Short mmCIF file of C-alpha atoms and ligand atoms in Angstrom, two decimals:
data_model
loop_
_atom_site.label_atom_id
_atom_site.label_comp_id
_atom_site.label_asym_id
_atom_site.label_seq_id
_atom_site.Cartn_x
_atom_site.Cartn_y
_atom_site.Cartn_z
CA UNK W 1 -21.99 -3.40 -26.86
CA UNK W 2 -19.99 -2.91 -23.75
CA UNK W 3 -20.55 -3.66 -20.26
CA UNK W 4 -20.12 -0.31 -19.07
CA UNK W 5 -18.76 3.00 -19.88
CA UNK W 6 -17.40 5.76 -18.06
CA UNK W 7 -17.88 9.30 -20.02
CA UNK W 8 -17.56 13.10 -19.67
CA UNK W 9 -14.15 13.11 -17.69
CA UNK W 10 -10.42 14.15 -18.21
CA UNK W 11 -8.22 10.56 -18.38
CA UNK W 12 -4.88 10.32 -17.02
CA UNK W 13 -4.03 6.77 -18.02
CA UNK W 14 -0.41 6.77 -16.60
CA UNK W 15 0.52 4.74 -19.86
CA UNK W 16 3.73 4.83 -21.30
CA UNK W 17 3.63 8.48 -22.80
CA UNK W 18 1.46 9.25 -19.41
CA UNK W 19 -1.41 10.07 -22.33
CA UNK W 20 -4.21 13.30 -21.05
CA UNK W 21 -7.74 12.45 -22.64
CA UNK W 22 -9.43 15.54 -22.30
CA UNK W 23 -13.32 14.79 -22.81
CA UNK W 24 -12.34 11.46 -22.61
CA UNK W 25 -14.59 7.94 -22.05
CA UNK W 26 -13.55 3.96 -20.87
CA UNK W 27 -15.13 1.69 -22.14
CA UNK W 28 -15.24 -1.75 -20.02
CA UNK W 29 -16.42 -5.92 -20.99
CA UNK W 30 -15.93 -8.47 -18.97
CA UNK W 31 -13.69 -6.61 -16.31
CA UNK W 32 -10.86 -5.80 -18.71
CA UNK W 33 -10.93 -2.00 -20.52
CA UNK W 34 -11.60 -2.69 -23.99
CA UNK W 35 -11.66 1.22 -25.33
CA UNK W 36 -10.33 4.78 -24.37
CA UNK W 37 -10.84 7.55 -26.61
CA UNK W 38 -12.02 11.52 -26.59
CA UNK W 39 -15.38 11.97 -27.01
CA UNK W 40 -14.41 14.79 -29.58
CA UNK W 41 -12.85 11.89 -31.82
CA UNK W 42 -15.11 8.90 -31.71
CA UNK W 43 -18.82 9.16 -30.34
CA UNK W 44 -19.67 7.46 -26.53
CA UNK W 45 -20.35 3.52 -27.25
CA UNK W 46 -23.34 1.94 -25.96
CA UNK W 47 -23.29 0.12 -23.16
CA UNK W 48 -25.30 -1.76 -20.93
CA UNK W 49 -24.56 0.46 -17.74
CA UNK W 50 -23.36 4.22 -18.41
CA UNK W 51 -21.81 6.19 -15.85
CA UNK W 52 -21.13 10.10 -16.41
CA UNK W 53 -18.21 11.49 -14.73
CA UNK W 54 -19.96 14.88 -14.65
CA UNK W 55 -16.33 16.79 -15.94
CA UNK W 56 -14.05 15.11 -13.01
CA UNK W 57 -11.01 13.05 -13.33
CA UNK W 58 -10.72 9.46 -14.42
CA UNK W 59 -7.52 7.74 -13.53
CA UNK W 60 -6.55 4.28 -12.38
CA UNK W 61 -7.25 2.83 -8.89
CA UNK W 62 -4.70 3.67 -6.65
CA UNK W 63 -2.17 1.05 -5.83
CA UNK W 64 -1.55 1.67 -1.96
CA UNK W 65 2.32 -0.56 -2.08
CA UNK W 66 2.74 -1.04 1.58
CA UNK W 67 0.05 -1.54 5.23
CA UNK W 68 -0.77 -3.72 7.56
CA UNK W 69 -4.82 -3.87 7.05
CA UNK W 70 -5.37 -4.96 10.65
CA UNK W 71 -3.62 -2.37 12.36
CA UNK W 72 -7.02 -0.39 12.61
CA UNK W 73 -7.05 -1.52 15.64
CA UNK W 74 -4.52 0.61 16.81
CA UNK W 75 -5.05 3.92 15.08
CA UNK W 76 -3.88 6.59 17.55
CA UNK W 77 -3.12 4.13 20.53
CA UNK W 78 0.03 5.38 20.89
CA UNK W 79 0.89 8.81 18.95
CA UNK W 80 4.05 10.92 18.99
CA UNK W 81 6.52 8.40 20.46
CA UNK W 82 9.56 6.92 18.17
CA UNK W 83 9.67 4.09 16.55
CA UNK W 84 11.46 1.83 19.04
CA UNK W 85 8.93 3.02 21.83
CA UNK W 86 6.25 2.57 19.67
CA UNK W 87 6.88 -0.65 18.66
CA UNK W 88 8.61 -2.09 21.87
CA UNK W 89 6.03 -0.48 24.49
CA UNK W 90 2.90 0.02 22.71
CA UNK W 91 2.12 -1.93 19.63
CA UNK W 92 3.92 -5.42 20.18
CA UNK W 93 2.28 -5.41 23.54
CA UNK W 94 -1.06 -4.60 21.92
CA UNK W 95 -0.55 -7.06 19.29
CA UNK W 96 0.01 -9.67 22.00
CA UNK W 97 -2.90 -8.77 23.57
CA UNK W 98 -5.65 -8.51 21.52
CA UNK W 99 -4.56 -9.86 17.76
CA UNK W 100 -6.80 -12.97 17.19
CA UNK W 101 -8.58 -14.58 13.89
CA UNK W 102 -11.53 -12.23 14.48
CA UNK W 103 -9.72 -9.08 15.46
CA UNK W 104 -7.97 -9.46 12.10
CA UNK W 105 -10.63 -9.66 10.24
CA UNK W 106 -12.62 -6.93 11.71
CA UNK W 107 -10.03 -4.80 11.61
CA UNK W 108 -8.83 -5.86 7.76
CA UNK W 109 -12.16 -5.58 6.78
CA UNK W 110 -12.45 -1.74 7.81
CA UNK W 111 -9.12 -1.01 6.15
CA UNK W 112 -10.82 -1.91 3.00
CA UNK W 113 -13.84 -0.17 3.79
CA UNK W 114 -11.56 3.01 3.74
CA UNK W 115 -9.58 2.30 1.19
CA UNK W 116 -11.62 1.83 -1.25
CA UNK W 117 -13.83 4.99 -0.29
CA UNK W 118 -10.45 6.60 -0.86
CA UNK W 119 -10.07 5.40 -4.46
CA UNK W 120 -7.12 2.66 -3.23
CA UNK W 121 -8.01 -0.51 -5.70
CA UNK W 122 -5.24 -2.28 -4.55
CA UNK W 123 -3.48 -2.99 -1.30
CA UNK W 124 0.34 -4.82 -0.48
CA UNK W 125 -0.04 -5.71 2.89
CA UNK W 126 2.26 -7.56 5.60
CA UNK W 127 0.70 -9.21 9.22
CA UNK W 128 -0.45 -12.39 10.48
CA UNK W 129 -2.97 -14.72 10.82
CA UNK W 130 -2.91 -12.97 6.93
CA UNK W 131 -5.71 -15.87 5.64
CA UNK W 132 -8.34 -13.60 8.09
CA UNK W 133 -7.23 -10.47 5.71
CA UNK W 134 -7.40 -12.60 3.26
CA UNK W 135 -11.10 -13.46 3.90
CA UNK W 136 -11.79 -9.86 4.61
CA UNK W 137 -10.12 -8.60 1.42
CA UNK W 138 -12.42 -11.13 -0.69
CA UNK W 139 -15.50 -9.70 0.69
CA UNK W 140 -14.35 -6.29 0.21
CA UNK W 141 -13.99 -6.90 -3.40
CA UNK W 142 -10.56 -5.24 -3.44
CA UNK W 143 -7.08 -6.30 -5.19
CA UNK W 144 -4.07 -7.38 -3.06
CA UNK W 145 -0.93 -8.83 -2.17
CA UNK W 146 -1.01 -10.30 0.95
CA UNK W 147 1.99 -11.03 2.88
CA UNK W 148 2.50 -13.68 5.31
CA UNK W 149 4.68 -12.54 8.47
CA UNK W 150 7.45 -13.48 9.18
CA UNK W 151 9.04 -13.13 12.62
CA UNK W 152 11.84 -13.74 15.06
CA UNK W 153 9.79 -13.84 18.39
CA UNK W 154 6.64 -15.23 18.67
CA UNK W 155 3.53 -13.77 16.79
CA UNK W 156 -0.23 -14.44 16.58
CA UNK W 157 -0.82 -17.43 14.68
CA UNK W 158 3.18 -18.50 14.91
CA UNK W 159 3.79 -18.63 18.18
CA UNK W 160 6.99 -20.49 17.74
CA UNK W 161 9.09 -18.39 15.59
CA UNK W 162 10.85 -21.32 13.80
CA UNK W 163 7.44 -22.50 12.34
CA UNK W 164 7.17 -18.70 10.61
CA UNK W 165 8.34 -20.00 7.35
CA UNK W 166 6.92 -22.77 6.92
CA UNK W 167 3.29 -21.48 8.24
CA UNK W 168 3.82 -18.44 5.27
CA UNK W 169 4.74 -21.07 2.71
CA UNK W 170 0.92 -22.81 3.66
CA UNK W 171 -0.05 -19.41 3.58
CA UNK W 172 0.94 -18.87 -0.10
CA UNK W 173 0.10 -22.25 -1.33
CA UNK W 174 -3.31 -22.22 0.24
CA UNK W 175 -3.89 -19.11 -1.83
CA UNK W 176 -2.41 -19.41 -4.94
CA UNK W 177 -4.56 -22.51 -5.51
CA UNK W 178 -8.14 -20.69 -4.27
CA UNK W 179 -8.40 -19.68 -7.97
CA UNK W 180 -9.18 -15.76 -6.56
CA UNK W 181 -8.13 -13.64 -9.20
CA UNK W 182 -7.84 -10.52 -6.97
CA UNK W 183 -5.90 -11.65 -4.11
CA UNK W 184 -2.10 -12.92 -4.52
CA UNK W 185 -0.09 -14.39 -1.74
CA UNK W 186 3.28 -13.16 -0.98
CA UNK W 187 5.52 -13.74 2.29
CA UNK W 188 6.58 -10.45 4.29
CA UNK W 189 9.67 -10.70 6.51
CA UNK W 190 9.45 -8.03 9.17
CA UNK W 191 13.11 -6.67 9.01
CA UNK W 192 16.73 -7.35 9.59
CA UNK W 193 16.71 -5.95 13.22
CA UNK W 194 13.82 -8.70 14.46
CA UNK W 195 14.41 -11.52 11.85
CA UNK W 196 17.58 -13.75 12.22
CA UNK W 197 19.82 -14.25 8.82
CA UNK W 198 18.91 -16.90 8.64
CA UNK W 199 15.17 -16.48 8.75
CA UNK W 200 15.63 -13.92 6.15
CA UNK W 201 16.91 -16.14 3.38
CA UNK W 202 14.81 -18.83 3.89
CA UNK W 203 11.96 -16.66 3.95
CA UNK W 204 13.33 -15.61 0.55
CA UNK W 205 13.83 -19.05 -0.83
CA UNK W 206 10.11 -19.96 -0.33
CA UNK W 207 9.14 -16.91 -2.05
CA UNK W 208 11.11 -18.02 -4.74
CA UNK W 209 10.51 -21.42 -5.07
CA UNK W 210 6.60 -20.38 -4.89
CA UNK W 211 7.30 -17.73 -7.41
CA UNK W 212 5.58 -14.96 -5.04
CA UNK W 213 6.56 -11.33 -4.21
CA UNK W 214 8.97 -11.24 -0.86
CA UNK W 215 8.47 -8.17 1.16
CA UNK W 216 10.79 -6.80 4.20
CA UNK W 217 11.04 -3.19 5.89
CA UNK W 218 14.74 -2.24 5.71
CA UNK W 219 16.63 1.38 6.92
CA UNK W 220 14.00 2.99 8.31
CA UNK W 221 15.97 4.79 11.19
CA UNK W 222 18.91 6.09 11.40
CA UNK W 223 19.30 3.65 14.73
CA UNK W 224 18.76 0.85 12.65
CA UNK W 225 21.08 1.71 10.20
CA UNK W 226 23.73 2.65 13.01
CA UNK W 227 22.91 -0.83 14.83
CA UNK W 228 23.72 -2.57 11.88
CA UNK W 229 26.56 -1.13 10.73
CA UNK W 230 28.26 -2.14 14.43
CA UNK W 231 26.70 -5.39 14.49
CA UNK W 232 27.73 -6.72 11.29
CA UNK W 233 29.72 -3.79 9.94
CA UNK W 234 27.15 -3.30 6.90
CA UNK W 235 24.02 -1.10 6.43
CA UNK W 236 21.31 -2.78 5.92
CA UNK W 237 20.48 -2.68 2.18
CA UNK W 238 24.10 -4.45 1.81
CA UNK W 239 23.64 -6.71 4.90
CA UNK W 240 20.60 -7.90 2.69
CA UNK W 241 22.06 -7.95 -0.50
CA UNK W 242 24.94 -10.05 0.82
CA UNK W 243 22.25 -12.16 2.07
CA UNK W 244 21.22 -12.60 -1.44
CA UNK W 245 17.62 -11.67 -0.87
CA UNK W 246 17.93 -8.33 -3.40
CA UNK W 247 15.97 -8.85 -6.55
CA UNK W 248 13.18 -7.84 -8.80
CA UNK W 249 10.63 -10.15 -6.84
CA UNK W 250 11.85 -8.30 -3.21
CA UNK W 251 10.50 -5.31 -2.33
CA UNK W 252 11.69 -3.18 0.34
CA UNK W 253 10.01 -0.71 2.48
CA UNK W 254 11.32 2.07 3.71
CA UNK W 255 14.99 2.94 2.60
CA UNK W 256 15.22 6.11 4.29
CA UNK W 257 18.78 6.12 5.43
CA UNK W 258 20.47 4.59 2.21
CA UNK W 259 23.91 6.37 0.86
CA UNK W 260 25.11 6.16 -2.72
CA UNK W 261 26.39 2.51 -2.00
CA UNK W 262 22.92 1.00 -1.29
CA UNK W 263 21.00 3.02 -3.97
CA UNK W 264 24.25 1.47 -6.26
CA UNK W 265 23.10 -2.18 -4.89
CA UNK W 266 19.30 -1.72 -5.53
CA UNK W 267 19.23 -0.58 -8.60
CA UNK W 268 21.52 -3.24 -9.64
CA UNK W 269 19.64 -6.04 -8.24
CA UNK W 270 16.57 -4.63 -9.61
CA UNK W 271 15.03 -4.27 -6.47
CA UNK W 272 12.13 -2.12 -6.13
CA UNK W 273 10.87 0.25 -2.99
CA UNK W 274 8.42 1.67 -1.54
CA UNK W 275 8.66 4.75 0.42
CA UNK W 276 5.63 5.85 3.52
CA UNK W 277 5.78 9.38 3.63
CA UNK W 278 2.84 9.79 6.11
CA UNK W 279 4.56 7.13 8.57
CA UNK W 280 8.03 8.92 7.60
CA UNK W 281 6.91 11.84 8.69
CA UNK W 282 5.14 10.64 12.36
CA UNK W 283 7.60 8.86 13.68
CA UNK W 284 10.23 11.17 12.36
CA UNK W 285 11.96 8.74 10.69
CA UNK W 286 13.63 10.74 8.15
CA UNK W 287 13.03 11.82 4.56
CA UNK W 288 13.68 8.73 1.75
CA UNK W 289 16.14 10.24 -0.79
CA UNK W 290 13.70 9.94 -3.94
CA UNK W 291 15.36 11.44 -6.28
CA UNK W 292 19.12 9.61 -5.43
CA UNK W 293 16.69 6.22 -6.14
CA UNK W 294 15.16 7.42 -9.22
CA UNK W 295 17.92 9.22 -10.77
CA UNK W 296 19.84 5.55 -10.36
CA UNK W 297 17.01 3.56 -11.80
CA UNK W 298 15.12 2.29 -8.58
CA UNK W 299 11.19 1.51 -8.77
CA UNK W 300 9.77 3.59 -6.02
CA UNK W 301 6.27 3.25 -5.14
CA UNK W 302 4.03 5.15 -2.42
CA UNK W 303 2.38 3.08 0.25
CA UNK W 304 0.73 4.41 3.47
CA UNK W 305 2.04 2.06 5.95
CA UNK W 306 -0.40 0.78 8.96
CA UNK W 307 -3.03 2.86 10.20
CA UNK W 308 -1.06 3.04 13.51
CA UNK W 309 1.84 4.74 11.95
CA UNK W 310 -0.08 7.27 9.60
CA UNK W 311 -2.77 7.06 10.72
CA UNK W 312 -4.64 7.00 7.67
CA UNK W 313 -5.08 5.34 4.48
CA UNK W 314 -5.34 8.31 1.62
CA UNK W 315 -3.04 7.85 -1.40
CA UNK W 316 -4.16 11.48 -2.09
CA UNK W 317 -2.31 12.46 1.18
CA UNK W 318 1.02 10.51 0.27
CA UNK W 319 1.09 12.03 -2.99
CA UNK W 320 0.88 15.40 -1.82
CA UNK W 321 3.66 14.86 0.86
CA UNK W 322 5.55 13.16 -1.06
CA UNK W 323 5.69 16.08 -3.68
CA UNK W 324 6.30 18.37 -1.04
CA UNK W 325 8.94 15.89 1.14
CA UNK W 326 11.07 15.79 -2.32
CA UNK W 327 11.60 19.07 -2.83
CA UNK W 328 12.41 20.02 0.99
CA UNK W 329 14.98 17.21 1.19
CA UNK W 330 16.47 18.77 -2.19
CA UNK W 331 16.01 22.50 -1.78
CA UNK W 332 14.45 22.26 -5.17
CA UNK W 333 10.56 23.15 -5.95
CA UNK W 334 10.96 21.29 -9.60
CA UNK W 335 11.72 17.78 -7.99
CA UNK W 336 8.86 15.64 -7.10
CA UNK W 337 6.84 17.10 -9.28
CA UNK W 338 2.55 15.97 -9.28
CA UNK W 339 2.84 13.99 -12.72
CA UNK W 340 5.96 11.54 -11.22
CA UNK W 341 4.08 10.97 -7.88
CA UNK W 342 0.97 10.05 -9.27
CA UNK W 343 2.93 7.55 -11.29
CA UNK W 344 4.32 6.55 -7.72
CA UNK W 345 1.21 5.63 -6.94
CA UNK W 346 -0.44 3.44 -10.18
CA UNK W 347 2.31 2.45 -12.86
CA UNK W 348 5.17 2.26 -10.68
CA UNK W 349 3.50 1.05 -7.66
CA UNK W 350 2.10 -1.89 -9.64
CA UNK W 351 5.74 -2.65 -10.56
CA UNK W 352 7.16 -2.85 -7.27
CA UNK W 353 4.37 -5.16 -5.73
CA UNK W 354 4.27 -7.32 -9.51
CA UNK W 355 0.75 -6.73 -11.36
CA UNK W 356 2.04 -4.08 -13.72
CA UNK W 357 0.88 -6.48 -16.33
CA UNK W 358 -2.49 -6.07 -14.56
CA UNK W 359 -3.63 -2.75 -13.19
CA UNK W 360 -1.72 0.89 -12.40
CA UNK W 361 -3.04 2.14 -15.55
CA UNK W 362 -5.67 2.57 -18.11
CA UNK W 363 -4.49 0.80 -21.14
CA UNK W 364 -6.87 -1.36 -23.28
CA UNK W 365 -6.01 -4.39 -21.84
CA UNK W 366 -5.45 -3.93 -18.86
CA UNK W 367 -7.86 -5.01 -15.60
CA UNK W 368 -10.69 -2.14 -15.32
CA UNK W 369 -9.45 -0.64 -11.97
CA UNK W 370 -10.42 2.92 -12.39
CA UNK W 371 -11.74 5.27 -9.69
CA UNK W 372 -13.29 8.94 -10.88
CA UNK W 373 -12.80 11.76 -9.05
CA UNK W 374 -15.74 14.22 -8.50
CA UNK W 375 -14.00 17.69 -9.13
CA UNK W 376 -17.26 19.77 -8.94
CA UNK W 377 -16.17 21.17 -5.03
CA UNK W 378 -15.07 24.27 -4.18
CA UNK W 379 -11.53 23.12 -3.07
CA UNK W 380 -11.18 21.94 -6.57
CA UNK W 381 -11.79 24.60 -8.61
CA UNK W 382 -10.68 26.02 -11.01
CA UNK W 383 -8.80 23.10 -12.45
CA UNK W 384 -6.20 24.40 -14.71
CA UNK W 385 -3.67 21.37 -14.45
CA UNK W 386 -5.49 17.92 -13.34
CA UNK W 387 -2.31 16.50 -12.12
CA UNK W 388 -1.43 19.28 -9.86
CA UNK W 389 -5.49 19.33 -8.28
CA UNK W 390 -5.12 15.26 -7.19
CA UNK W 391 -1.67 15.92 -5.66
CA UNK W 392 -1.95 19.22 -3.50
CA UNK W 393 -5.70 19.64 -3.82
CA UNK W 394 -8.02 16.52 -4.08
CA UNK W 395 -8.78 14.43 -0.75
CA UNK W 396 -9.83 10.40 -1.21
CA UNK W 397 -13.10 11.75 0.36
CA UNK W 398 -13.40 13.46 -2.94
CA UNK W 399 -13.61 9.87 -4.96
CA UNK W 400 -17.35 9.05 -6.19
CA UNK W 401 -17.18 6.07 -7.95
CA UNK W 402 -14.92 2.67 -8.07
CA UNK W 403 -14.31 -0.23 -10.24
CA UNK W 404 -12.32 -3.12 -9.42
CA UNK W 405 -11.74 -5.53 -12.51
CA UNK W 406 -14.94 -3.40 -13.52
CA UNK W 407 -17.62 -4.77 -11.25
CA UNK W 408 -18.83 -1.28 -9.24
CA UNK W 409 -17.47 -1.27 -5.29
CA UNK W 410 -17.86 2.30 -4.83
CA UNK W 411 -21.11 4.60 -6.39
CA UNK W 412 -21.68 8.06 -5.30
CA UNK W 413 -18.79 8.04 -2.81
CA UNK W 414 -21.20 5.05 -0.98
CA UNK W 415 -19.80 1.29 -0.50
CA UNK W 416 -21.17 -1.41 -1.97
CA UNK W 417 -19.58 -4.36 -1.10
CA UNK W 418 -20.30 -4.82 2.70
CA UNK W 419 -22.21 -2.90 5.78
CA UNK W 420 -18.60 -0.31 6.21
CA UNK W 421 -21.07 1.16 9.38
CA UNK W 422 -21.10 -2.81 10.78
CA UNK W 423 -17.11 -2.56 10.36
CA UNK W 424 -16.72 0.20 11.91
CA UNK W 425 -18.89 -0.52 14.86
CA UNK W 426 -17.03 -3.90 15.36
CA UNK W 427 -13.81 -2.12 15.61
CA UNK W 428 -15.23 0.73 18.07
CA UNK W 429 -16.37 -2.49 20.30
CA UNK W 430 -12.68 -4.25 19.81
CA UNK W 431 -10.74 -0.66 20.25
CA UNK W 432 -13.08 -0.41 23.65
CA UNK W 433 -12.09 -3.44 24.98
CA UNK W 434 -8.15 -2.39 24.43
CA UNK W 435 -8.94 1.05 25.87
CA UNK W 436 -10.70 -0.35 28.89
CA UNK W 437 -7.18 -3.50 29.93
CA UNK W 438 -4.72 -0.42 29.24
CA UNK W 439 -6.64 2.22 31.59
CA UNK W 440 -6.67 -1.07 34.67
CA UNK W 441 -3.25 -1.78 33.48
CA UNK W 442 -1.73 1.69 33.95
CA UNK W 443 -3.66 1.59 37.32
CA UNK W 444 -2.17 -0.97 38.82
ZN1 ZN K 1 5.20 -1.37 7.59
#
């Protein structure tokens, strides 16, 4: 007897030979999936709770690789300005302002809300005061990676800079040892252009020596990658790599504005990378050459990016640009195509942020993160190719049900972890508060 079963729905496990299970059922014990077959082979097990996917899609959670969960706070505060604007004159300000131990929570705790309404089981995210997201993650019942900043300038929570490290390595001790078997610590250096060298590699070094994933953005603009290339007469993938911070355990965001020299240094340091297409687009940072990565043996994953820079959290939405953001970049329809950006998003995704032993797809084994997809909706029909409806059809509004290590966070597209209506007022009542000192502010 099983704890519960999923039936009457087309799998896409993402395994190894990306396996199709038309007809197909999970079975689930003790949060792990324990059996995946076609109902045409074997007949549906028993099981104490049964859940029919009514002919819709069953594929793994969604593994969103890169956000900053509290940066709800600021979704659509400042639109349509670049990146250095943005960031200089809008959000550092704001983050100044009005980041404290219970904004962060609030606002981490509606990121989750969202996220997991959107069919996103797992989260890699990068702020501070990251024990609040912590906190906020736990009660969401979602799976992370939470990064520690790290900055050069003071931050909330660090407000002197040279105390960064050392507050992340508490950071990652404090939660390796909570015995939380969704929630891994991991230390998140902001980037090259705000973090001294020598920040960077020490940063790195505590990851290491606490064995933990070590996250930084990297060549995201082409003015970053021109700054650093007349600073210190390297781009930034190699001004990293001769900092000796490239490995299998560092993952960088971004890599936009990468030539064949830096693809050449990531894929032999094993590096993996995550790429924001939302955020890309937005802030018209560029277009991150996917295919140049892949076809040199990078790991790139899909993440969304904070809510300020997207400014939302739908995996369904990345996929889909990415698909289409490959193939304008390359003049070439067949690249990008919905299978390999799906796989962006699970399998390869739980690579880059170090669980692929754990979730990103349905193996037996493996932890039961597994969202369906209600496909019974008249944008989603007729479904000739599964694949292709998720990536330039399905929305995460069109998710119905969600299973974290296979307890039930998400039935009939409802959450039901926490009040997500108490979230979201919280935030209204925080976002107020911000509205109300920038309108006396601009005044003045
Ligand atoms: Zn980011």
């Amino acid at each position: 007897m099983h704890d519960l079963v999923i039936k009457n729905g087309t799998i896409i496990t993402c395994d190894s030979s990306d396996r199709v299970v038309e007809n197909g059922f999970v079975a689930v014990s003790q949060g792990k999936i324990t059996l995946i077959a076609s109902a045409d082979d074997i007949p549906v097990p028993n099981a104490a709770t049964v859940k029919d996917a009514c002919g819709g899609i069953i594929l793994p959670g969604l593994i969103n690789a890169h956000t900053h969960l509290p940066m709800t706070l600021f979704r659509g505060l400042a639109d349509d300005l670049a990146l250095a604007d943005w960031l200089n004159s809008h959000i550092f300000p704001a983050e100044a302002a009005h980041i404290n131990r219970q904004s962060v929570f609030d606002g981490a705790l509606l990121a989750c809300g969202e996220m997991l309404l959107n069919g996103i089981t797992t989260c890699c995210d990068g702020y501070f005061l990251e024990d609040e997201v912590a906190k906020a993650v736990n009660l969401s019942g979602m799976r992370a990676v939470l990064g520690q900043g790290v900055i050069g300038f003071p931050a909330p929570g660090a407000p002197n800079p040279e105390k960064g490290v050392e507050i992340a390595g508490q950071f990652v001790s404090q939660w390796k040892n909570a015995g939380n078997p969704l929630i891994r610590p991991s230390i998140f250096c902001h980037s090259p252009y705000t973090c001294s060298a020598n920040t960077i590699q020490e940063a790195k070094k505590k990851a290491q020596d606490l064995g933990v994933l070590f996250q930084i953005h990297a060549s995201e603009t082409r003015f970053e990658r021109e700054t650093s290339v007349s600073t210190h007469n390297k781009s930034p993938i190699a001004y990293l790599h001769d900092l000796g911070v490239l490995d299998s355990d560092t993952l960088v965001i971004h890599s936009i504005w990468v030539d064949k020299a830096d693809v050449r240094l990531l894929a032999q340091s094993r590096t993996c990378v995550c790429i924001c297409p939302g955020s890309h687009t937005k802030l018209a940072s560029g277009i991150a050459p996917v295919k140049l990565l892949e076809d040199a043996g990078v790991c790139v994953a899909l993440g969304t990016d904070g809510p300020a820079s997207n400014n939302s959290a739908d995996m369904f939405r990345e996929m889909g640009l990415a698909a289409r953001l490959g193939k304008i970049l390359t003049h070439d329809p067949t690249q990008s195509p919905a299978d390999k950006v799906i796989r962006m998003a699970t399998v390869d995704a739980a690579k880059a942020v170090g669980i692929k032993d754990i979730t990103g797809s349905l193996e037996v084994g493996r932890q039961a993160d597994i969202i369906v997809v209600d496909t019974n909706a008249p944008h989603l029909t007729p479904c000739y190719n599964p694949k292709s409806l998720l990536v330039y059809s399905a929305t995460g509004a069109d998710v119905s049900l969600v299973l974290v290590a296979g307890r039930i966070v998400v039935q009939d597209k409802k959450l039901l972890t926490f009040d997500v209506k108490a979230a979201m007022a919280s935030v209204a009542e925080i976002a107020e508060r911000i509205a109300r000192k920038n309108e006396r502010e601009n005044k003045q």
